[in-house]
Short mmCIF file of C-alpha atoms in Angstrom, two decimals:
data_model
loop_
_atom_site.label_atom_id
_atom_site.label_comp_id
_atom_site.label_asym_id
_atom_site.label_seq_id
_atom_site.Cartn_x
_atom_site.Cartn_y
_atom_site.Cartn_z
CA MET A 816 13.36 0.88 -37.03
CA THR A 817 9.63 1.25 -36.41
CA LYS A 818 8.14 -1.60 -34.41
CA PRO A 819 5.60 -3.55 -36.51
CA ALA A 820 2.04 -3.07 -35.37
CA ASP A 821 1.50 -6.81 -35.51
CA ASP A 822 4.00 -9.02 -33.68
CA SER A 823 3.37 -11.76 -36.25
CA GLU A 824 5.28 -9.63 -38.78
CA ARG A 825 8.49 -10.24 -36.86
CA PRO A 826 10.57 -13.44 -37.07
CA TYR A 827 9.25 -15.90 -34.51
CA VAL A 828 9.42 -19.47 -33.24
CA THR A 829 6.26 -21.54 -32.87
CA LEU A 830 6.25 -23.94 -29.93
CA ALA A 831 3.93 -26.89 -29.67
CA GLU A 832 1.84 -27.29 -26.55
CA ARG A 833 4.05 -28.67 -23.81
CA ARG A 834 3.96 -29.65 -20.16
CA VAL A 835 6.17 -27.76 -17.71
CA PRO A 836 6.46 -29.70 -14.45
CA VAL A 837 6.98 -28.15 -11.05
CA PRO A 838 10.73 -28.57 -10.49
CA ARG A 839 12.13 -30.69 -7.68
CA SER A 840 15.00 -28.20 -7.40
CA ILE A 841 13.02 -25.90 -5.06
CA SER A 842 11.75 -26.37 -1.52
CA PRO A 843 8.69 -28.54 -0.86
CA GLU A 844 6.83 -25.42 0.28
CA ALA A 845 7.62 -23.64 -2.99
CA GLN A 846 6.61 -26.73 -4.97
CA ARG A 847 3.21 -26.71 -3.28
CA LYS A 848 2.77 -23.00 -4.01
CA LEU A 849 3.60 -23.46 -7.68
CA ALA A 850 1.10 -26.30 -7.93
CA GLU A 851 -1.57 -24.06 -6.39
CA LEU A 852 -0.70 -21.16 -8.68
CA ALA A 853 -1.07 -23.36 -11.75
CA ASP A 854 -4.83 -23.42 -11.14
CA MET A 855 -5.16 -19.68 -10.56
CA PRO A 856 -7.25 -18.05 -13.31
CA ARG A 857 -5.61 -15.28 -15.29
CA THR A 858 -7.10 -11.84 -14.82
CA SER A 859 -8.78 -10.39 -17.88
CA PHE A 860 -8.29 -6.66 -18.41
CA PRO A 861 -10.45 -4.46 -20.67
CA ASP A 862 -9.28 -2.33 -23.55
CA ALA A 863 -7.33 0.70 -22.35
CA ARG A 864 -10.05 2.98 -23.79
CA ASP A 865 -12.86 1.26 -21.86
CA GLU A 866 -13.21 3.57 -18.84
CA ALA A 867 -16.26 1.84 -17.38
CA GLY A 868 -14.69 -1.56 -17.86
CA TRP A 869 -11.55 -0.45 -16.09
CA ARG A 870 -13.43 0.95 -13.12
CA ALA A 871 -15.23 -2.37 -12.70
CA SER A 872 -11.97 -4.31 -13.13
CA VAL A 873 -10.10 -2.19 -10.60
CA ALA A 874 -12.92 -2.56 -8.06
CA ALA A 875 -12.85 -6.34 -8.50
CA GLN A 876 -9.06 -6.47 -8.12
CA ILE A 877 -9.15 -4.44 -4.91
CA GLU A 878 -11.94 -6.60 -3.47
CA HIS A 879 -9.94 -9.75 -4.18
CA GLU A 880 -6.77 -8.23 -2.73
CA LEU A 881 -8.50 -7.36 0.52
CA SER A 882 -9.96 -10.88 0.75
CA VAL A 883 -6.53 -12.54 0.79
CA LEU A 884 -4.83 -10.24 3.32
CA PRO A 885 -3.67 -11.75 6.62
CA PRO A 886 -6.41 -11.80 9.29
CA GLY A 887 -6.82 -8.55 11.18
CA SER A 888 -5.81 -5.05 10.24
CA ALA A 889 -2.24 -3.89 9.75
CA GLN A 890 -2.50 -2.01 13.03
CA SER A 891 -3.48 -5.14 14.97
CA MET A 892 -0.86 -7.36 13.31
CA ALA A 893 2.03 -4.90 13.80
CA PRO A 894 2.85 -5.87 17.44
CA ALA A 895 3.17 -9.54 16.47
CA TYR A 896 5.80 -8.52 13.92
CA GLY A 897 7.69 -6.38 16.43
CA VAL A 898 6.90 -2.99 14.93
CA ASP A 899 4.85 0.10 15.72
CA LEU A 900 2.63 1.38 12.92
CA THR A 901 1.46 4.95 12.39
CA VAL A 902 0.05 6.84 9.42
CA GLY A 903 0.60 10.45 8.45
CA ASN A 904 0.54 12.59 5.36
CA VAL A 905 2.98 14.35 3.10
CA GLY A 906 0.69 16.89 1.52
CA HIS A 907 -2.19 14.83 0.15
CA VAL A 908 -0.18 11.56 0.16
CA PRO A 909 -0.80 9.10 3.03
CA VAL A 910 2.40 7.53 4.35
CA HIS A 911 2.37 4.41 6.56
CA GLU A 912 5.34 4.25 8.93
CA ALA A 913 6.46 1.01 10.59
CA THR A 914 9.24 1.28 13.17
CA PRO A 915 10.88 -1.78 14.80
CA HIS A 916 10.45 -1.97 18.57
CA GLY A 917 13.40 -0.43 20.36
CA TRP A 918 14.47 1.64 17.35
CA ASP A 919 17.31 4.05 18.17
CA GLU A 920 15.94 7.46 17.16
CA SER A 921 19.45 8.70 16.43
CA ASP A 922 19.55 6.14 13.58
CA GLU A 923 18.40 8.10 10.52
CA ARG A 924 18.06 5.15 8.16
CA VAL A 925 14.68 4.93 6.47
CA VAL A 926 13.25 2.89 3.61
CA LEU A 927 10.67 4.49 1.33
CA MET A 928 8.64 1.53 0.06
CA LEU A 929 6.57 1.92 -3.10
CA HIS A 930 3.98 -0.85 -3.28
CA GLY A 931 3.19 -2.89 -6.36
CA GLY A 932 -0.20 -3.53 -7.92
CA GLY A 933 -0.01 -2.39 -11.52
CA TRP A 934 -0.65 1.28 -10.67
CA ILE A 935 -4.30 0.34 -9.93
CA GLN A 936 -4.23 -1.50 -6.57
CA GLY A 937 -2.11 -2.15 -3.49
CA GLY A 938 -2.90 1.08 -1.67
CA GLY A 939 -4.74 1.61 1.61
CA GLU A 940 -4.79 -1.38 3.94
CA PRO A 941 -2.62 -3.59 1.67
CA ALA A 942 0.04 -0.87 1.61
CA ALA A 943 -0.05 -0.70 5.40
CA VAL A 944 0.31 -4.50 5.68
CA MET A 945 3.26 -4.51 3.27
CA THR A 946 4.90 -1.71 5.26
CA VAL A 947 4.66 -3.79 8.45
CA LEU A 948 6.09 -6.87 6.73
CA GLU A 949 8.90 -4.89 5.11
CA ALA A 950 9.97 -3.33 8.42
CA ALA A 951 9.90 -6.73 10.15
CA THR A 952 11.95 -8.32 7.36
CA LEU A 953 14.55 -5.57 7.03
CA GLY A 954 14.80 -4.51 10.67
CA LEU A 955 14.63 -0.91 9.48
CA ARG A 956 12.19 1.98 9.71
CA VAL A 957 9.94 1.79 6.66
CA ARG A 958 7.60 4.39 5.21
CA GLY A 959 5.08 3.00 2.74
CA VAL A 960 4.01 5.61 0.20
CA ASP A 961 0.28 5.39 -0.53
CA TYR A 962 0.46 7.17 -3.89
CA ARG A 963 -2.55 7.98 -6.07
CA MET A 964 -3.52 5.45 -8.74
CA ALA A 965 -5.59 4.91 -11.85
CA PRO A 966 -8.37 5.07 -12.91
CA ASP A 967 -8.67 8.54 -11.41
CA HIS A 968 -4.95 9.27 -11.30
CA PRO A 969 -2.86 7.74 -14.12
CA TYR A 970 0.66 8.85 -15.03
CA PRO A 971 2.23 11.13 -13.91
CA ALA A 972 0.23 11.43 -10.64
CA PRO A 973 1.74 8.32 -8.94
CA LEU A 974 5.25 9.43 -9.83
CA ASP A 975 4.55 12.98 -8.68
CA ASP A 976 3.44 11.63 -5.29
CA CYS A 977 6.52 9.43 -4.86
CA LEU A 978 8.83 12.31 -5.73
CA ALA A 979 7.00 14.60 -3.29
CA VAL A 980 7.46 12.12 -0.43
CA TYR A 981 11.13 11.61 -1.32
CA GLY A 982 11.68 15.37 -1.43
CA ALA A 983 10.02 15.78 1.96
CA GLN A 984 12.19 12.98 3.40
CA LEU A 985 15.32 14.80 2.23
CA LYS A 986 14.36 17.75 4.45
CA GLU A 987 14.79 15.61 7.56
CA THR A 988 17.21 12.86 6.50
CA GLU A 989 20.60 12.77 4.79
CA PRO A 990 20.24 11.18 1.32
CA GLY A 991 22.80 8.49 2.18
CA SER A 992 20.45 7.26 4.90
CA ILE A 993 17.48 6.81 2.55
CA ALA A 994 16.65 3.75 0.45
CA LEU A 995 13.95 3.36 -2.19
CA THR A 996 12.40 -0.08 -2.60
CA GLY A 997 9.60 -1.39 -4.77
CA THR A 998 8.10 -4.42 -6.45
CA SER A 999 6.74 -4.55 -9.99
CA ALA A 1000 4.89 -1.25 -10.63
CA GLY A 1001 6.35 0.01 -7.35
CA ALA A 1002 9.83 -0.79 -8.65
CA ASN A 1003 8.99 1.13 -11.82
CA LEU A 1004 8.09 4.13 -9.66
CA ALA A 1005 11.22 3.74 -7.51
CA ALA A 1006 13.50 3.80 -10.55
CA ALA A 1007 11.57 6.66 -12.15
CA THR A 1008 11.69 8.63 -8.88
CA VAL A 1009 15.49 8.40 -8.90
CA LEU A 1010 15.61 9.71 -12.49
CA ARG A 1011 13.16 12.55 -11.74
CA ALA A 1012 15.03 13.47 -8.56
CA ARG A 1013 18.34 13.64 -10.40
CA ASP A 1014 16.87 15.65 -13.27
CA GLU A 1015 15.35 18.11 -10.80
CA GLY A 1016 18.65 18.57 -8.97
CA LEU A 1017 17.83 16.59 -5.83
CA PRO A 1018 20.49 14.43 -4.14
CA LEU A 1019 20.00 10.71 -4.73
CA PRO A 1020 19.29 8.02 -2.11
CA GLY A 1021 21.97 5.79 -0.67
CA ALA A 1022 20.56 2.58 -2.15
CA VAL A 1023 17.75 1.15 -4.27
CA ALA A 1024 16.25 -2.36 -4.14
CA LEU A 1025 13.93 -3.47 -6.94
CA TRP A 1026 12.05 -6.75 -7.10
CA SER A 1027 10.75 -7.77 -10.52
CA PRO A 1028 10.77 -4.21 -11.83
CA SER A 1029 8.46 -3.20 -14.68
CA VAL A 1030 10.90 -0.93 -16.50
CA ASP A 1031 9.86 -1.25 -20.16
CA LEU A 1032 6.25 -0.41 -20.98
CA THR A 1033 6.82 -1.28 -24.66
CA ARG A 1034 6.80 -4.93 -23.53
CA ASP A 1035 9.67 -5.87 -25.83
CA GLY A 1036 11.44 -8.11 -23.31
CA ASP A 1037 11.87 -11.77 -24.26
CA THR A 1038 10.13 -13.26 -21.22
CA TRP A 1039 6.90 -11.41 -21.98
CA TYR A 1040 6.59 -14.12 -24.64
CA THR A 1041 8.66 -17.07 -23.44
CA LEU A 1042 6.99 -17.13 -20.01
CA ASP A 1043 3.52 -16.05 -21.11
CA GLY A 1044 1.11 -18.53 -19.53
CA LEU A 1045 3.72 -19.93 -17.16
CA ASP A 1046 3.81 -16.94 -14.82
CA PRO A 1047 0.31 -16.79 -13.24
CA ILE A 1048 0.51 -13.00 -12.80
CA ILE A 1049 2.50 -11.39 -15.62
CA GLY A 1050 1.69 -12.13 -19.26
CA LEU A 1051 0.53 -10.64 -22.51
CA HIS A 1052 -3.01 -10.49 -21.11
CA MET A 1053 -1.75 -7.55 -19.03
CA SER A 1054 -0.64 -5.46 -22.01
CA THR A 1055 -3.50 -3.00 -21.69
CA LEU A 1056 -2.56 -2.34 -18.06
CA MET A 1057 0.58 -0.52 -19.19
CA ASP A 1058 -1.37 1.38 -21.82
CA TYR A 1059 -3.97 2.37 -19.24
CA TYR A 1060 -1.32 3.77 -16.90
CA ALA A 1061 0.54 5.65 -19.67
CA ARG A 1062 -2.65 7.10 -21.20
CA GLY A 1063 -1.19 7.88 -24.62
CA GLN A 1064 2.24 9.04 -23.46
CA ASP A 1065 5.32 7.69 -25.25
CA PRO A 1066 6.07 4.36 -23.51
CA ARG A 1067 9.79 4.89 -24.16
CA ASP A 1068 9.79 8.00 -21.95
CA PRO A 1069 12.33 7.15 -19.21
CA TYR A 1070 9.89 8.25 -16.50
CA LEU A 1071 7.55 5.51 -17.78
CA SER A 1072 10.23 3.03 -18.91
CA PRO A 1073 13.42 3.69 -16.91
CA VAL A 1074 15.42 1.16 -18.92
CA PHE A 1075 15.59 3.77 -21.71
CA GLY A 1076 16.92 6.52 -19.42
CA ASP A 1077 20.36 7.91 -18.74
CA LEU A 1078 21.30 5.86 -15.69
CA SER A 1079 24.63 7.51 -14.94
CA GLY A 1080 24.99 8.31 -11.25
CA PHE A 1081 22.24 5.89 -10.23
CA PRO A 1082 22.67 4.69 -6.61
CA PRO A 1083 23.87 1.17 -5.75
CA THR A 1084 21.02 -1.12 -6.76
CA LEU A 1085 19.92 -4.65 -5.95
CA LEU A 1086 17.57 -6.35 -8.43
CA GLY A 1087 15.68 -9.61 -7.97
CA SER A 1088 13.54 -11.88 -10.12
CA GLY A 1089 12.83 -15.56 -10.78
CA THR A 1090 13.08 -17.97 -13.68
CA ARG A 1091 9.26 -18.04 -13.99
CA ASP A 1092 8.79 -14.29 -13.62
CA GLY A 1093 7.33 -12.65 -16.71
CA LEU A 1094 9.37 -9.56 -15.86
CA LEU A 1095 12.65 -11.47 -15.74
CA SER A 1096 13.69 -9.80 -18.99
CA ASP A 1097 12.86 -6.35 -17.64
CA THR A 1098 14.95 -7.14 -14.57
CA VAL A 1099 18.03 -8.47 -16.36
CA ARG A 1100 17.91 -5.74 -19.01
CA PHE A 1101 17.78 -3.05 -16.33
CA HIS A 1102 20.69 -4.71 -14.55
CA ARG A 1103 22.74 -4.67 -17.76
CA ALA A 1104 21.78 -1.05 -18.45
CA LEU A 1105 22.89 -0.07 -14.95
CA ARG A 1106 26.17 -1.93 -15.34
CA ARG A 1107 26.84 -0.25 -18.68
CA ALA A 1108 26.33 3.08 -16.91
CA GLY A 1109 28.96 2.14 -14.33
CA VAL A 1110 26.47 1.60 -11.50
CA ASP A 1111 27.13 -0.80 -8.62
CA ALA A 1112 24.25 -3.17 -9.50
CA HIS A 1113 23.61 -6.69 -8.22
CA LEU A 1114 21.21 -9.22 -9.79
CA HIS A 1115 19.63 -12.16 -7.96
CA VAL A 1116 17.58 -14.65 -9.99
CA HIS A 1117 15.81 -17.37 -8.00
CA GLU A 1118 14.88 -20.81 -9.24
CA ALA A 1119 11.25 -21.22 -10.40
CA MET A 1120 10.04 -18.03 -8.70
CA THR A 1121 7.10 -16.36 -10.39
CA HIS A 1122 6.17 -12.70 -10.29
CA SER A 1123 5.61 -11.75 -6.63
CA ALA A 1124 7.67 -14.78 -5.60
CA PHE A 1125 5.69 -17.66 -4.01
CA PHE A 1126 3.03 -15.56 -2.26
CA GLY A 1127 4.38 -16.32 1.20
CA GLY A 1128 5.43 -19.43 3.09
CA ALA A 1129 8.46 -20.64 1.11
CA PRO A 1130 11.97 -20.50 2.61
CA GLU A 1131 13.26 -19.03 -0.65
CA GLU A 1132 11.39 -15.84 0.21
CA ALA A 1133 13.28 -15.59 3.48
CA GLU A 1134 16.48 -15.73 1.43
CA VAL A 1135 15.22 -12.82 -0.67
CA GLY A 1136 14.52 -10.76 2.44
CA ALA A 1137 17.94 -11.58 3.89
CA GLU A 1138 19.68 -10.46 0.70
CA VAL A 1139 17.83 -7.13 0.63
CA LYS A 1140 18.48 -6.58 4.33
CA ALA A 1141 22.22 -7.24 3.96
CA PHE A 1142 22.41 -4.96 0.92
CA LEU A 1143 20.70 -2.05 2.66
CA GLN A 1144 22.72 -2.56 5.84
CA GLN A 1145 25.86 -2.31 3.70
CA HIS A 1146 24.92 0.85 1.82
CA LEU A 1147 22.80 2.97 4.16
CA ARG A 1148 24.43 5.28 6.69
CA SER A 1149 22.86 5.47 10.11
CA GLY A 1150 23.73 9.11 10.71
CA LYS A 1151 25.91 8.24 13.65
CA GLU A 1152 28.45 6.86 11.19
CA ALA A 1153 28.37 10.12 9.25
CA ASP A 1154 28.98 12.06 12.48
CA ASP A 1155 31.93 9.82 13.35
CA ALA A 1156 33.39 10.34 9.89
#
């Protein structure tokens, strides 16, 4: 069936204006964050064909992102988080590497982290900061992939970069010692990288962890509508962001929307979301698709969490980190284990 051009042509339910209180079922810290987020203005994005408008919008988003980073550079904050931070390159792709203090160099485990940001932001200094935080949370060596982004580099450039870094990692690390992680657009790229790697005959990583993955660029998931306006980040106002990244390509292409792909042989996967996350439907649909394909997939849905969780400071976020850490510890091989086997 062809999707109607106008959503109003489909059967629908009209809801009257209603109040949605901050629930008492979450921590006091999370309650305060939700109250703060309720006043956050929604970002307005231009039409996907408005090149000048997009350049101005992307510049504004990056400026705001830099303004809310923790004080000091990633390099200066790394020691406080117990990690060493370096940056190198795989071809033209910068890669930030954060290694926990005292790391045993015989331990081959490495996490390739693909940052979020809607394929338009999150690179550079924010990617370095997220790499430090990820290494501190997981207690593992983390390499943050600083892939190219729109407006200059839409699809497939970001995916090409992620695959190139993964391929380079395979030359020095056994696949069972590698994990791919990502949030939102980064989770989209992580899932798509697995599909591209398999289709190109590369061995697959030992584990994948996806937080609030954007895996359906057709935006047909239920929570795009049911949570529109409740999630301060994800909503129908972001529709053109997907169109801008895809640039006229079929949004059902599995490399753009992994939920439509053949997921057989996908690595063990952990997925996380929240009951106020606009991408909750994407997350649960991908979990079901993985399960139908026989994949060892685990879904964690957290009470009242929005997209990108609570933006730091809530104990629920520590629970998220602990779950991901335990999952990766379970599935990744250190190298020494492989030798013993």
